Amino acid sequence: MIQDPLSSTFAALADPTRRAILERLLEGEASVGELAEPFAMTVRAISKHVAVLEAAGLVVRGRDAQRRPSRIRAEPLAAVDHWLETYRGLWNARFDRLNERLKTKEKHDDSNKGKRVRRE
């Protein structure tokens, strides 16, 4: 099954281990062995995670003598950010409306302070 790039990116980001690998790669390139160090996983398991990230275009692997360092690619993340921009506008509008409602409620509550409430 062929997925569009955005779906591949989201699928790759769905796993917390892969997100942690990307976070580590923000510090600079690293080999699979170096990426595996903080995890209670085998190097082979981390290699599979890196392969998923590579298939999604989030990581590229180079060759440096015997070492195959991985490094992060930002382009797929920029596509996610672009996609989210529409929703960011939606949420900002909702937060603005909520803020106005809270201000109105606060004014209403302030104007009712000190007024005696009748109980029957």
C-alpha atoms as a PDB file:
ATOM      1  CA  MET A   1       0.000   0.000   0.000  1.00  0.00           C
ATOM      2  CA  ILE A   2       1.416   3.378  -1.038  1.00  0.00           C
ATOM      3  CA  GLN A   3       0.930   6.172   1.451  1.00  0.00           C
ATOM      4  CA  ASP A   4       1.163   9.867   0.828  1.00  0.00           C
ATOM      5  CA  PRO A   5       4.185  11.559   2.448  1.00  0.00           C
ATOM      6  CA  LEU A   6       2.119  13.192   5.201  1.00  0.00           C
ATOM      7  CA  SER A   7       0.610   9.845   6.239  1.00  0.00           C
ATOM      8  CA  SER A   8       4.057   8.237   6.250  1.00  0.00           C
ATOM      9  CA  THR A   9       5.375  11.035   8.441  1.00  0.00           C
ATOM     10  CA  PHE A  10       2.514  10.726  10.935  1.00  0.00           C
ATOM     11  CA  ALA A  11       2.866   6.925  11.001  1.00  0.00           C
ATOM     12  CA  ALA A  12       6.585   7.246  11.736  1.00  0.00           C
ATOM     13  CA  LEU A  13       5.955   9.847  14.447  1.00  0.00           C
ATOM     14  CA  ALA A  14       3.279   7.689  16.095  1.00  0.00           C
ATOM     15  CA  ASP A  15       5.905   5.675  17.980  1.00  0.00           C
ATOM     16  CA  PRO A  16       7.533   7.272  21.065  1.00  0.00           C
ATOM     17  CA  THR A  17      10.857   5.510  20.412  1.00  0.00           C
ATOM     18  CA  ARG A  18      11.059   7.025  16.949  1.00  0.00           C
ATOM     19  CA  ARG A  19      10.218  10.467  18.331  1.00  0.00           C
ATOM     20  CA  ALA A  20      12.996  10.026  20.904  1.00  0.00           C
ATOM     21  CA  ILE A  21      15.413   9.044  18.132  1.00  0.00           C
ATOM     22  CA  LEU A  22      14.523  12.211  16.207  1.00  0.00           C
ATOM     23  CA  GLU A  23      14.994  14.251  19.365  1.00  0.00           C
ATOM     24  CA  ARG A  24      18.462  12.741  19.811  1.00  0.00           C
ATOM     25  CA  LEU A  25      19.313  13.492  16.174  1.00  0.00           C
ATOM     26  CA  LEU A  26      18.593  17.172  16.802  1.00  0.00           C
ATOM     27  CA  GLU A  27      21.926  17.164  18.676  1.00  0.00           C
ATOM     28  CA  GLY A  28      23.744  15.855  15.596  1.00  0.00           C
ATOM     29  CA  GLU A  29      24.211  12.729  13.545  1.00  0.00           C
ATOM     30  CA  ALA A  30      24.638   9.368  15.262  1.00  0.00           C
ATOM     31  CA  SER A  31      25.158   5.727  14.420  1.00  0.00           C
ATOM     32  CA  VAL A  32      22.507   3.127  15.212  1.00  0.00           C
ATOM     33  CA  GLY A  33      24.677   1.907  18.090  1.00  0.00           C
ATOM     34  CA  GLU A  34      24.827   5.417  19.539  1.00  0.00           C
ATOM     35  CA  LEU A  35      21.069   5.829  19.084  1.00  0.00           C
ATOM     36  CA  ALA A  36      20.464   2.524  20.888  1.00  0.00           C
ATOM     37  CA  GLU A  37      22.440   3.478  24.032  1.00  0.00           C
ATOM     38  CA  PRO A  38      19.607   5.036  26.093  1.00  0.00           C
ATOM     39  CA  PHE A  39      17.070   2.354  25.186  1.00  0.00           C
ATOM     40  CA  ALA A  40      16.473  -1.083  26.660  1.00  0.00           C
ATOM     41  CA  MET A  41      16.366  -2.457  23.109  1.00  0.00           C
ATOM     42  CA  THR A  42      18.709  -4.258  20.814  1.00  0.00           C
ATOM     43  CA  VAL A  43      20.654  -2.424  18.152  1.00  0.00           C
ATOM     44  CA  ARG A  44      18.634  -4.432  15.618  1.00  0.00           C
ATOM     45  CA  ALA A  45      15.346  -3.108  17.035  1.00  0.00           C
ATOM     46  CA  ILE A  46      16.631   0.484  16.904  1.00  0.00           C
ATOM     47  CA  SER A  47      17.826  -0.155  13.359  1.00  0.00           C
ATOM     48  CA  LYS A  48      14.268  -1.113  12.407  1.00  0.00           C
ATOM     49  CA  HIS A  49      12.963   2.131  13.934  1.00  0.00           C
ATOM     50  CA  VAL A  50      15.581   4.099  11.989  1.00  0.00           C
ATOM     51  CA  ALA A  51      14.508   2.288   8.810  1.00  0.00           C
ATOM     52  CA  VAL A  52      10.894   3.442   9.363  1.00  0.00           C
ATOM     53  CA  LEU A  53      12.099   7.018   9.893  1.00  0.00           C
ATOM     54  CA  GLU A  54      14.228   6.740   6.767  1.00  0.00           C
ATOM     55  CA  ALA A  55      11.308   5.389   4.693  1.00  0.00           C
ATOM     56  CA  ALA A  56       9.222   8.391   5.846  1.00  0.00           C
ATOM     57  CA  GLY A  57      12.022  10.744   4.793  1.00  0.00           C
ATOM     58  CA  LEU A  58      12.632  11.957   8.341  1.00  0.00           C
ATOM     59  CA  VAL A  59      16.154  10.527   8.496  1.00  0.00           C
ATOM     60  CA  VAL A  60      18.941  10.011   5.986  1.00  0.00           C
ATOM     61  CA  ARG A  61      21.809   7.638   6.505  1.00  0.00           C
ATOM     62  CA  GLY A  62      25.297   8.359   5.259  1.00  0.00           C
ATOM     63  CA  ARG A  63      28.502   6.418   5.118  1.00  0.00           C
ATOM     64  CA  ASP A  64      31.631   7.376   7.013  1.00  0.00           C
ATOM     65  CA  ALA A  65      34.168   4.547   6.635  1.00  0.00           C
ATOM     66  CA  GLN A  66      32.657   1.671   8.653  1.00  0.00           C
ATOM     67  CA  ARG A  67      30.102   3.929  10.305  1.00  0.00           C
ATOM     68  CA  ARG A  68      26.631   4.692   8.880  1.00  0.00           C
ATOM     69  CA  PRO A  69      25.536   7.824  10.726  1.00  0.00           C
ATOM     70  CA  SER A  70      21.922   8.959  10.598  1.00  0.00           C
ATOM     71  CA  ARG A  71      20.854  12.581  10.511  1.00  0.00           C
ATOM     72  CA  ILE A  72      17.485  14.268  10.700  1.00  0.00           C
ATOM     73  CA  ARG A  73      15.681  15.790   7.695  1.00  0.00           C
ATOM     74  CA  ALA A  74      13.379  18.708   8.490  1.00  0.00           C
ATOM     75  CA  GLU A  75      11.372  18.833   5.240  1.00  0.00           C
ATOM     76  CA  PRO A  76       8.722  16.259   6.252  1.00  0.00           C
ATOM     77  CA  LEU A  77       8.249  18.065   9.560  1.00  0.00           C
ATOM     78  CA  ALA A  78       7.770  21.338   7.670  1.00  0.00           C
ATOM     79  CA  ALA A  79       4.989  19.628   5.683  1.00  0.00           C
ATOM     80  CA  VAL A  80       3.319  18.592   8.960  1.00  0.00           C
ATOM     81  CA  ASP A  81       3.627  22.151  10.255  1.00  0.00           C
ATOM     82  CA  HIS A  82       2.066  23.487   7.052  1.00  0.00           C
ATOM     83  CA  TRP A  83      -0.821  21.005   7.356  1.00  0.00           C
ATOM     84  CA  LEU A  84      -1.367  21.968  11.003  1.00  0.00           C
ATOM     85  CA  GLU A  85      -1.461  25.691  10.187  1.00  0.00           C
ATOM     86  CA  THR A  86      -5.140  25.455   9.181  1.00  0.00           C
ATOM     87  CA  TYR A  87      -6.002  23.856  12.501  1.00  0.00           C
ATOM     88  CA  ARG A  88      -3.857  26.336  14.396  1.00  0.00           C
ATOM     89  CA  GLY A  89      -6.097  29.106  13.033  1.00  0.00           C
ATOM     90  CA  LEU A  90      -9.197  27.178  14.082  1.00  0.00           C
ATOM     91  CA  TRP A  91      -7.925  26.695  17.640  1.00  0.00           C
ATOM     92  CA  ASN A  92      -6.769  30.304  17.935  1.00  0.00           C
ATOM     93  CA  ALA A  93     -10.240  31.493  16.918  1.00  0.00           C
ATOM     94  CA  ARG A  94     -11.819  29.179  19.506  1.00  0.00           C
ATOM     95  CA  PHE A  95      -9.459  30.398  22.219  1.00  0.00           C
ATOM     96  CA  ASP A  96     -10.257  34.006  21.314  1.00  0.00           C
ATOM     97  CA  ARG A  97     -14.009  33.303  21.645  1.00  0.00           C
ATOM     98  CA  LEU A  98     -13.434  31.546  24.973  1.00  0.00           C
ATOM     99  CA  ASN A  99     -11.384  34.491  26.204  1.00  0.00           C
ATOM    100  CA  GLU A 100     -14.203  36.902  25.293  1.00  0.00           C
ATOM    101  CA  ARG A 101     -16.759  34.718  27.094  1.00  0.00           C
ATOM    102  CA  LEU A 102     -14.602  34.602  30.205  1.00  0.00           C
ATOM    103  CA  LYS A 103     -14.195  38.380  30.166  1.00  0.00           C
ATOM    104  CA  THR A 104     -17.974  38.815  29.812  1.00  0.00           C
ATOM    105  CA  LYS A 105     -18.606  36.363  32.653  1.00  0.00           C
ATOM    106  CA  GLU A 106     -16.045  38.105  34.841  1.00  0.00           C
ATOM    107  CA  LYS A 107     -17.722  41.497  34.230  1.00  0.00           C
ATOM    108  CA  HIS A 108     -21.104  39.956  34.987  1.00  0.00           C
ATOM    109  CA  ASP A 109     -19.793  38.367  38.197  1.00  0.00           C
ATOM    110  CA  ASP A 110     -18.167  41.654  39.251  1.00  0.00           C
ATOM    111  CA  SER A 111     -21.392  43.581  38.685  1.00  0.00           C
ATOM    112  CA  ASN A 112     -23.320  41.095  40.838  1.00  0.00           C
ATOM    113  CA  LYS A 113     -20.851  41.251  43.736  1.00  0.00           C
ATOM    114  CA  GLY A 114     -22.368  42.724  46.839  1.00  0.00           C
ATOM    115  CA  LYS A 115     -25.920  42.257  45.628  1.00  0.00           C
ATOM    116  CA  ARG A 116     -28.019  40.344  48.012  1.00  0.00           C
ATOM    117  CA  VAL A 117     -29.431  37.107  46.723  1.00  0.00           C
ATOM    118  CA  ARG A 118     -33.057  36.538  47.729  1.00  0.00           C
ATOM    119  CA  ARG A 119     -34.040  33.128  48.838  1.00  0.00           C
ATOM    120  CA  GLU A 120     -37.628  32.140  48.958  1.00  0.00           C
END
